[in-house]
Coordinates of C-alpha atoms and ligand atoms in Angstrom, one line a residue:
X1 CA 0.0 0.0 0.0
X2 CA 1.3 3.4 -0.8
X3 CA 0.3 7.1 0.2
X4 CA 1.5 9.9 -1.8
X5 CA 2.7 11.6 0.8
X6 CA 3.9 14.8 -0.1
X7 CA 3.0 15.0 -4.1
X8 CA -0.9 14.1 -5.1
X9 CA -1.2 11.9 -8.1
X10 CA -3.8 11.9 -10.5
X11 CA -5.9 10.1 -12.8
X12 CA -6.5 12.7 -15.5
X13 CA -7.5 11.4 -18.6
X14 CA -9.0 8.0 -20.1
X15 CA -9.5 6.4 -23.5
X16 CA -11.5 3.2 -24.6
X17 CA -11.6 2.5 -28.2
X18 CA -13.3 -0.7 -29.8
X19 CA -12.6 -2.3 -33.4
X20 CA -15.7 -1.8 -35.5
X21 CA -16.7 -5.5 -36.0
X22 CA -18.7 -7.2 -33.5
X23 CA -20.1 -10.6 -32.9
X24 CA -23.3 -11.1 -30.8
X25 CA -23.7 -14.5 -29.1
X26 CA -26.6 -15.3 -31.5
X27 CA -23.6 -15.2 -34.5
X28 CA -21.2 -17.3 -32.2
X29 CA -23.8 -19.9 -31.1
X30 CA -24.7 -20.4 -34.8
X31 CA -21.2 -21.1 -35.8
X32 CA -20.1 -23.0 -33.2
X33 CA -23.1 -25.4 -33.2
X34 CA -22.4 -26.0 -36.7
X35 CA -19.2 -26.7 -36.3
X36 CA -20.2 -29.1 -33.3
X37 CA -23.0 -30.6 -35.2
X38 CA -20.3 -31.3 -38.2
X39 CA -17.5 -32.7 -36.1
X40 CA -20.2 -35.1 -34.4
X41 CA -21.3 -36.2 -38.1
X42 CA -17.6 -37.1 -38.5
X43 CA -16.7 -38.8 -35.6
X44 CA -20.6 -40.6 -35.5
X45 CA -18.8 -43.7 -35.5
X46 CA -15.9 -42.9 -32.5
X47 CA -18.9 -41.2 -30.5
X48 CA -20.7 -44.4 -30.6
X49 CA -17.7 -46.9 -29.6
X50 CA -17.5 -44.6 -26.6
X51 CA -14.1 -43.4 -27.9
X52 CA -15.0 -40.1 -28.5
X53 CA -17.1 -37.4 -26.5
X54 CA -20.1 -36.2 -28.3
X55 CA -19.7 -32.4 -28.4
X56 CA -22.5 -30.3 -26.7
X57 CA -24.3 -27.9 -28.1
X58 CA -23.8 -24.2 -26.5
X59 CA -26.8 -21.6 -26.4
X60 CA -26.9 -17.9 -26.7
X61 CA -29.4 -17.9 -23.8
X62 CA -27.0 -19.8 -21.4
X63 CA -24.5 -17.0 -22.2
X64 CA -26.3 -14.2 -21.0
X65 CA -27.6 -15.7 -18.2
X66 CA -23.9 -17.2 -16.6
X67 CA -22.2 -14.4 -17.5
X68 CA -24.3 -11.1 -18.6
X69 CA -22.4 -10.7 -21.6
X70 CA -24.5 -10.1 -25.1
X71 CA -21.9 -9.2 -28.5
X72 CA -18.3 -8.8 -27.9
X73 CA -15.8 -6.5 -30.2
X74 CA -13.5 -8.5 -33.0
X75 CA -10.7 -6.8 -34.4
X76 CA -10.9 -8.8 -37.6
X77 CA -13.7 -10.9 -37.7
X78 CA -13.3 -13.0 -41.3
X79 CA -12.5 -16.5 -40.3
X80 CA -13.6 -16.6 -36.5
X81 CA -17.1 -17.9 -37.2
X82 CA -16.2 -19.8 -40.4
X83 CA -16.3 -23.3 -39.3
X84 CA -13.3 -24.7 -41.5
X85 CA -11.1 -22.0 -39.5
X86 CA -12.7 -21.2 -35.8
X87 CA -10.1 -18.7 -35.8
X88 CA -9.6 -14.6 -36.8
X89 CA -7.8 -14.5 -39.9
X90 CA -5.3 -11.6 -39.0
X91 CA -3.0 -10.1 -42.3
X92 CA 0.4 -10.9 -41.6
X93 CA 2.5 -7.1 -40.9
X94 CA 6.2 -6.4 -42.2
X95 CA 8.6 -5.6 -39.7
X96 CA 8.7 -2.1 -41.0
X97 CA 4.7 -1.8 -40.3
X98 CA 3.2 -0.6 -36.8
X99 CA 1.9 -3.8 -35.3
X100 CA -1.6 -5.2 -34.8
X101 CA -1.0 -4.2 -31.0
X102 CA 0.8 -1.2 -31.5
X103 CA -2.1 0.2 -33.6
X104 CA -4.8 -0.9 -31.1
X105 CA -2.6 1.1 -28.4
X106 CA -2.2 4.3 -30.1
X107 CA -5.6 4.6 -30.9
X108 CA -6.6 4.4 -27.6
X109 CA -3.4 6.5 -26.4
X110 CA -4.6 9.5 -28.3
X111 CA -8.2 9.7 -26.9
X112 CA -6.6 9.6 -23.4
X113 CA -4.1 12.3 -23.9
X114 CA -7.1 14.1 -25.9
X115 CA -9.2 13.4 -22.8
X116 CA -6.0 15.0 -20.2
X117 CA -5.2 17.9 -22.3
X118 CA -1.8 16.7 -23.1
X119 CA 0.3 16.4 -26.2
X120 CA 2.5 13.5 -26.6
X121 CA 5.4 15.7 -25.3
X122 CA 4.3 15.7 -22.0
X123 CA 4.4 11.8 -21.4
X124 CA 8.2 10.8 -20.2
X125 CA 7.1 7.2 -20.0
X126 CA 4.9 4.7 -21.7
X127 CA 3.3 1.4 -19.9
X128 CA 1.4 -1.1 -22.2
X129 CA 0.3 -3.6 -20.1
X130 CA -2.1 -6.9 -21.1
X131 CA -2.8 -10.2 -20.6
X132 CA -0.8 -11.2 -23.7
X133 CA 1.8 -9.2 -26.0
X134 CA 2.2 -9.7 -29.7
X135 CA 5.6 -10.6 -29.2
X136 CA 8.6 -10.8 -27.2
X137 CA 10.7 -7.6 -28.1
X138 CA 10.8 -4.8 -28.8
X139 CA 8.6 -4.0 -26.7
X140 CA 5.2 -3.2 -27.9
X141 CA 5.7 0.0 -25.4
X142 CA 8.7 1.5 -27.0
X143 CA 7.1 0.9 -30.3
X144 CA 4.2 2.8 -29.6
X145 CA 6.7 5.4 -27.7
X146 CA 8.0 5.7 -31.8
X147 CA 4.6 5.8 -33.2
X148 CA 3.8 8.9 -31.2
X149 CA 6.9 10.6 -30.9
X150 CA 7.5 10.4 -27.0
X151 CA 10.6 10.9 -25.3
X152 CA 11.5 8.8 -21.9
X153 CA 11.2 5.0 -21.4
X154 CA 8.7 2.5 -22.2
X155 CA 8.2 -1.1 -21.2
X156 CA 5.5 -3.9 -21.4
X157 CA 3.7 -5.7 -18.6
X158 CA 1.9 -8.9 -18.0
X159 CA -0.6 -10.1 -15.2
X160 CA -3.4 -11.2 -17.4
X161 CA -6.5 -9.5 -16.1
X162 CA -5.1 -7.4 -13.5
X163 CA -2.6 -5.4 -15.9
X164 CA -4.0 -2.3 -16.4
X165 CA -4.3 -2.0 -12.1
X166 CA -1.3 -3.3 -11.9
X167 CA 0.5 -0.9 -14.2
X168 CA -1.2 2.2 -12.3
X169 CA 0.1 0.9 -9.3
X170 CA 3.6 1.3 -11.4
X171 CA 2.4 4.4 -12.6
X172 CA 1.4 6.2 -9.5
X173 CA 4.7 5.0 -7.3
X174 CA 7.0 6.2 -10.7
X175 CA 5.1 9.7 -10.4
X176 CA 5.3 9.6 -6.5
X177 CA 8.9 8.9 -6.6
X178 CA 9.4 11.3 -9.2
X179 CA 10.9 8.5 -11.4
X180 CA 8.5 9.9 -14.0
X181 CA 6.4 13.4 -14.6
X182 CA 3.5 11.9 -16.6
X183 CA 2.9 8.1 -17.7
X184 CA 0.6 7.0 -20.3
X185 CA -0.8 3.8 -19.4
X186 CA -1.9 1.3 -22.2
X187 CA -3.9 -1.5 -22.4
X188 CA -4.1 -3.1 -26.0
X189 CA -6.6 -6.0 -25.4
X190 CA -6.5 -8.1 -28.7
X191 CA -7.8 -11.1 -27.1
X192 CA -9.1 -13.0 -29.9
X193 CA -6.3 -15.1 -31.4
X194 CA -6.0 -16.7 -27.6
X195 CA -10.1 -17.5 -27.7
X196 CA -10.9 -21.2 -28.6
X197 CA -13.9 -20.9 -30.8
X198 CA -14.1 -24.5 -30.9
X199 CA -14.7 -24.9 -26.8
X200 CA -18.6 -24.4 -25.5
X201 CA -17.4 -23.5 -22.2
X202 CA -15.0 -20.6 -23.3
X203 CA -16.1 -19.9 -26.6
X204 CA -18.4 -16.5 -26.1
X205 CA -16.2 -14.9 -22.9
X206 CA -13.2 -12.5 -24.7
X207 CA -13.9 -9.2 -26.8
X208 CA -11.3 -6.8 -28.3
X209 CA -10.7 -3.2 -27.0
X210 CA -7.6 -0.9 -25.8
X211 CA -8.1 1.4 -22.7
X212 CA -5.3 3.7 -21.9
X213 CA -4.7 6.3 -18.9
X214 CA -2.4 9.2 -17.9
X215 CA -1.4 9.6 -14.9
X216 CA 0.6 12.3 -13.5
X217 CA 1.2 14.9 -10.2
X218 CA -2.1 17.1 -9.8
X219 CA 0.1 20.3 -10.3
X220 CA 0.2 19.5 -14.0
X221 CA -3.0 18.5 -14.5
X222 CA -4.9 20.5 -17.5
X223 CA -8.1 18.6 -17.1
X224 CA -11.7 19.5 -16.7
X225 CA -12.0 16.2 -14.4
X226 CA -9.6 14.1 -12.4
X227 CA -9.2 12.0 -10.2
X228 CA -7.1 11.8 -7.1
X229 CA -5.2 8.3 -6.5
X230 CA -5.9 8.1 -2.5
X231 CA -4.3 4.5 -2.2
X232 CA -3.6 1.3 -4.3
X233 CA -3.1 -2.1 -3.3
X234 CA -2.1 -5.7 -5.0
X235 CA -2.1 -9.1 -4.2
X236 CA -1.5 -12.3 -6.0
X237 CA -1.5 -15.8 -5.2
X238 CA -0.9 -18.7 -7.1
X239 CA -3.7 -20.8 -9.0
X240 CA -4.3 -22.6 -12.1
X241 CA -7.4 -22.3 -12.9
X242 CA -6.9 -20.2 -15.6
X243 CA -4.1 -21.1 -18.1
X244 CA -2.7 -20.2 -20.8
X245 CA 0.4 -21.9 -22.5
X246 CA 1.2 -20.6 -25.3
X247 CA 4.9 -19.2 -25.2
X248 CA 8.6 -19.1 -26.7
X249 CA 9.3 -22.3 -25.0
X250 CA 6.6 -24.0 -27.6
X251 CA 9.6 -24.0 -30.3
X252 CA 12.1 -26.5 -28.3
X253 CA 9.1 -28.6 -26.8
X254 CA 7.7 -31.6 -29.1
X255 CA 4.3 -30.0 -28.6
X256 CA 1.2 -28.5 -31.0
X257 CA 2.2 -24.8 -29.7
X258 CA -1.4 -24.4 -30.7
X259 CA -2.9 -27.1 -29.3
X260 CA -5.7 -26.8 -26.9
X261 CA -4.0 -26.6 -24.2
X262 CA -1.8 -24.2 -25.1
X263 CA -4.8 -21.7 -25.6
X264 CA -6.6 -19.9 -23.1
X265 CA -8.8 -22.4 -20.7
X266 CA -9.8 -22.0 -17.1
X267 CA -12.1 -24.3 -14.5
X268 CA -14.6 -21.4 -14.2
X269 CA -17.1 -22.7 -11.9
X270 CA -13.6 -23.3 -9.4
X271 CA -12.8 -19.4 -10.4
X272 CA -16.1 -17.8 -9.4
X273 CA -15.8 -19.2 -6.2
X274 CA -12.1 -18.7 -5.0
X275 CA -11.9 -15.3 -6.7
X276 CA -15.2 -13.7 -5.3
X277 CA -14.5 -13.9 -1.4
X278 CA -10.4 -12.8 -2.4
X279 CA -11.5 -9.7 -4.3
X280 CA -14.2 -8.9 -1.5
X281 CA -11.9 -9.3 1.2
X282 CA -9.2 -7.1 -0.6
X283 CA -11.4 -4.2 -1.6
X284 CA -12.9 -4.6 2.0
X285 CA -9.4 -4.6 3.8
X286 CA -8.4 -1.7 1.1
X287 CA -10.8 0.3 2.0
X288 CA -10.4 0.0 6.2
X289 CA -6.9 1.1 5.6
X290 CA -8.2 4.3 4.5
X291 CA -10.4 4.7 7.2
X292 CA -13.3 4.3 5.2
X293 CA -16.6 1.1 4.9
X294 CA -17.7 0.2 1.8
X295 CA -21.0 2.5 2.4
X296 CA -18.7 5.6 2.2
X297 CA -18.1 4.1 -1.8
X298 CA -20.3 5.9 -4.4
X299 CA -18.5 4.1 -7.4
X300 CA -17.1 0.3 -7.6
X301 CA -16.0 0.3 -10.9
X302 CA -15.5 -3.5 -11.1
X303 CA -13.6 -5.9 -13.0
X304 CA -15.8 -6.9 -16.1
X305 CA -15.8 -10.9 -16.2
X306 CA -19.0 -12.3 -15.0
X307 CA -21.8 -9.8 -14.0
X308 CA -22.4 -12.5 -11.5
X309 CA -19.7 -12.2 -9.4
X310 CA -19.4 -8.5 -9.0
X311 CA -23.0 -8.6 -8.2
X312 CA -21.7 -10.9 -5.0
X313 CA -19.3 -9.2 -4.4
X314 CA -20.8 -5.8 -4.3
X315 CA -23.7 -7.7 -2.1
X316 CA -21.1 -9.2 0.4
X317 CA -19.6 -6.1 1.1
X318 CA -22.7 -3.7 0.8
X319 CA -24.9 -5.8 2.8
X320 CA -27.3 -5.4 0.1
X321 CA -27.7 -6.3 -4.2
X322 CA -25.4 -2.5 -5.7
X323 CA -27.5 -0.5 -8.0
X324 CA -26.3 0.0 -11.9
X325 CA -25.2 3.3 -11.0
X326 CA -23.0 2.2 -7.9
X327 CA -21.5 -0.7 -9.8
X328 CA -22.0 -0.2 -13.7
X329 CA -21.7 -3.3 -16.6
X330 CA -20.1 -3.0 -19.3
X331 CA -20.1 -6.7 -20.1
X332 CA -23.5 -6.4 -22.3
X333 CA -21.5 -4.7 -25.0
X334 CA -17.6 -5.5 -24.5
X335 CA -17.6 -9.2 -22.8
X336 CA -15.0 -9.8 -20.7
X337 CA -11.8 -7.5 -22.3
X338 CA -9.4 -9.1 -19.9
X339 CA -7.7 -6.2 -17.9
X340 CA -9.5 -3.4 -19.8
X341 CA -12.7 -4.0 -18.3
X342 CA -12.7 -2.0 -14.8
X343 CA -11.2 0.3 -17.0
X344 CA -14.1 0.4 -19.5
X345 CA -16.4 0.6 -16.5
X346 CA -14.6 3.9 -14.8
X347 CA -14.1 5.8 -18.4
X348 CA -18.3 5.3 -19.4
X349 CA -19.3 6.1 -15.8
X350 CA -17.4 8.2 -13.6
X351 CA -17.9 12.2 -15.8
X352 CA -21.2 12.5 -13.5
X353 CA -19.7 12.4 -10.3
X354 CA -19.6 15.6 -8.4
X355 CA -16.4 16.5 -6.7
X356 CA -15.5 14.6 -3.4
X357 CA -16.8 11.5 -4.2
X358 CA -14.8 7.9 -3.3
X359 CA -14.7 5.3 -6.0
X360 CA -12.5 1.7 -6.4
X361 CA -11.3 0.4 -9.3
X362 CA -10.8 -3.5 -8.7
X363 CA -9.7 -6.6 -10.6
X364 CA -9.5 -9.8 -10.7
X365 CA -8.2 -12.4 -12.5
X366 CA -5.3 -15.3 -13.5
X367 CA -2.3 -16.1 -11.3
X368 CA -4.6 -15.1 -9.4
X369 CA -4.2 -11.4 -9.2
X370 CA -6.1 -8.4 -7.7
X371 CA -4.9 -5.0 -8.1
X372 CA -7.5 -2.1 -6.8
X373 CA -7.0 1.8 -6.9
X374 CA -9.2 3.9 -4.5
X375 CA -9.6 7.1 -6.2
X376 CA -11.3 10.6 -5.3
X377 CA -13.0 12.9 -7.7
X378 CA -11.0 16.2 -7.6
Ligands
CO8_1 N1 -23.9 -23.1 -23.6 C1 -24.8 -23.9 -23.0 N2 -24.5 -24.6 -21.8 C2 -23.2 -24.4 -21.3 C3 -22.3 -23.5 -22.0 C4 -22.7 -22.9 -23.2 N3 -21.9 -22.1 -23.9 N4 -21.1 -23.6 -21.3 C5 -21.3 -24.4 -20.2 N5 -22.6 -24.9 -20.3 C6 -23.2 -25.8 -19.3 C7 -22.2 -26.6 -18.6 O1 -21.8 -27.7 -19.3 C8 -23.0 -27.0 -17.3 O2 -23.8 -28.1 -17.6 P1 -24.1 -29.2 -16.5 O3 -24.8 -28.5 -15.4 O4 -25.0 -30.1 -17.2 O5 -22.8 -29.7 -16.1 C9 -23.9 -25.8 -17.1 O6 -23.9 -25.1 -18.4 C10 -23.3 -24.9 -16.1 O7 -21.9 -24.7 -16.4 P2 -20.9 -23.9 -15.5 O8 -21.1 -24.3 -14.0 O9 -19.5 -23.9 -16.0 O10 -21.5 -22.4 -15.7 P3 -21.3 -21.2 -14.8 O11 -22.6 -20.7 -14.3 O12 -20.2 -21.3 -13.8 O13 -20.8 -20.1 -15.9 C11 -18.8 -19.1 -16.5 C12 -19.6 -20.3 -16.6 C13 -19.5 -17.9 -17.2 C14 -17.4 -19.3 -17.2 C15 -18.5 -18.7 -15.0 O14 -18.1 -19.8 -14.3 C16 -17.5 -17.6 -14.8 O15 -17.6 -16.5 -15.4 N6 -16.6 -17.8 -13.9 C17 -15.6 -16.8 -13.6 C18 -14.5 -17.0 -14.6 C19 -13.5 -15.8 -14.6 O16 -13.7 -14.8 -14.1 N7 -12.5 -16.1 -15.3 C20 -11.5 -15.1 -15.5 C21 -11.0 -15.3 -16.9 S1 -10.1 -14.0 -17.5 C22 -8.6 -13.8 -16.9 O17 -8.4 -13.9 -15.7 C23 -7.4 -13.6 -17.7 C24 -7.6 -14.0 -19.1 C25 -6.7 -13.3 -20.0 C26 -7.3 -13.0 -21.3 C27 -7.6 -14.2 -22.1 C28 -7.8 -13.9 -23.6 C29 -8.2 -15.1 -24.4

């Protein structure tokens, strides 16, 4: 836990942008039970020796009932419901071309600095931080560092869905420490080539998006509306539950690097119930620190996985189920953008605050991690 002692830190701009493609659950259902329905044709015989599993059927109704999510954002969407491929059919980029990531980053970058009243000459450091990078190195930072003409230090970060927290943790203890004057904080969410289309349980969970921050000493602030950091706090403790394999040990294994389970899988039933009592517990024990219940929250911008589970743990700690407007959804229309969801949530609902007022921004997610921000509206 840190407190800015002498210098306040801000929050004073945010950025969410979206690909233009979406897929509702209807589109994905459709696919996926055709592609179910044809790989149960072929293996008919397997299925009825009892060497094979039949494969279940999934339903658009399910979806939005387990997890309150209805469309999710694609970045390219030709070949992920095309049921010879199950899989986004992305153009290949030359070295010499700003990356898939790199682009998703800057776009969101300039609505932030847009929304902070800063040119790209007042950032001295660059964080993109995500559950997955495009690559190893260079770093998808320092590229975007290049692609907007910032001076300073960039670097990437991963903790899956508590990365974009986790990276305003950095953020605020650089600009505390006076390691940094003002950091842009990225997070390029192109979750779709990790997304089994072929797996009912999975399938309809992960949309595209980029979110990105600034954060900097209140002094400098040019704003119209900020947000004080008042504390942050992080915790992580081992789990694997959710999993994901794929990596740059794949080429010296004798493995499919893109086998199953190499891609993205969890036990989400085992999730929902370790993860909801940790992250109420946290944002409880965050809060007490500070002096303050979680009555004295008017905001709990929430991690964005399961509309189920941050209604529990809103309840748990509330006494009592938290109105849309204490704990908004953004899950309807993104799904579950990995770390970019609190995110989402604080940059659609936090302009109609009036000045004073407490929020937290929370995740949760793989390794497990839980990363939470308690912020006051300057
Ligand atoms: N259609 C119809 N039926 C289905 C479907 C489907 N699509 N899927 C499952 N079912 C069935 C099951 O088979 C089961 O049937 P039965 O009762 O006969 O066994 C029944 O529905 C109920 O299944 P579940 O118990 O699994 O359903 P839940 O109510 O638990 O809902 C959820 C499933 C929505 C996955 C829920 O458990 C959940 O959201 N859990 C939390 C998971 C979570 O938060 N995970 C975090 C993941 S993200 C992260 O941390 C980092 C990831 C980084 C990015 C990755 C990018 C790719």
């Amino acid at each position: 836990m840190n407190h800015a002692a002498n210098q306040s830190v801000v929050i004073s701009g945010a950025g969410v942008w979206n690909p233009a493609h979406t897929i509702t659950n209807e589109e994905l259902v459709d696919s996926y039970n055709a592609y179910a329905t044809k790989m149960n044709a072929e293996n008919a015989p397997a299925i009825a020796a009892g060497e094979r599993t039949e494969m279940p059927m999934s339903s658009a109704d399910f979806i939005y009932k387990a997890s309150g999510i209805k469309q999710r954002y694609i970045y390219v969407k030709d070949g992920a419901l095309d049921i010879n491929r199950m899989r986004p059919r992305i153009p290949q980029r030359a070295e010499d071309e700003l990356s898939h990531q790199a682009e998703f980053a800057v776009n969101a970058a300039k609505i932030a600095l847009d929304d902070a009243n800063k040119l790209a000459s007042d950032i001295d450091a660059v964080i993109v931080s995500c559950a997955y990078t495009e690559r190893s190195y260079p770093a998808i930072a320092i590229e975007v560092q290049a692609a907007l003409g910032i001076d300073g230090f960039g670097f990437d970060m991963l903790v899956a869905c508590s990365a974009a927290t986790f990276a305003m943790q950095r953020a605020y203890e650089m600009v505390s420490a006076g390691t940094a004057s003002c950091v842009l904080v990225i997070n390029p969410e192109l979750t779709s080539p990790q997304v089994n289309y072929k797996d009912r349980d999975s399938h309809f969970i992960f949309g595209d998006v980029s979110t990105a921050v600034i954060i900097e000493k209140a002094d400098t602030c040019r704003s119209e509306q900020s947000y004080e950091i008042l504390s942050t706090k992080a915790v992580t403790k081992f789990s694997n539950n959710i999993r994901s394999n794929f990596g740059y040990v794949s080429h010296a294994l004798d493995d499919d690097p893109f086998g199953v389970h190499n891609l993205f899988h969890q036990n989400g039933r085992g999730v929902f119930k370790e993860v909801c009592p940790m992250a109420a517990k946290h944002i409880e024990d965050h809060l007490a620190s500070l002096d303050y219940t979680p009555n004295d929250l008017t905001r709990w911008w929430l991690h964005q996985a399961n509309i189920n589970m941050n209604l529990l743990i809103s309840k748990r700690l509330l006494g009592r189920d938290a109105t849309k407007e204490e704990a908004p959804i953004v899950l309807d229309e993104y799904a579950n953008t990995a770390s970019a969801g609190s995110i989402i949530a604080f940059i659609k609902y936090n302009k109609d605050l009036p000045s004073g007022s407490v929020g937290v921004i929370c995740s949760f997610g793989a390794g497990y991690s839980i990363g939470s921000l308690v912020i006051r509206k300057r």
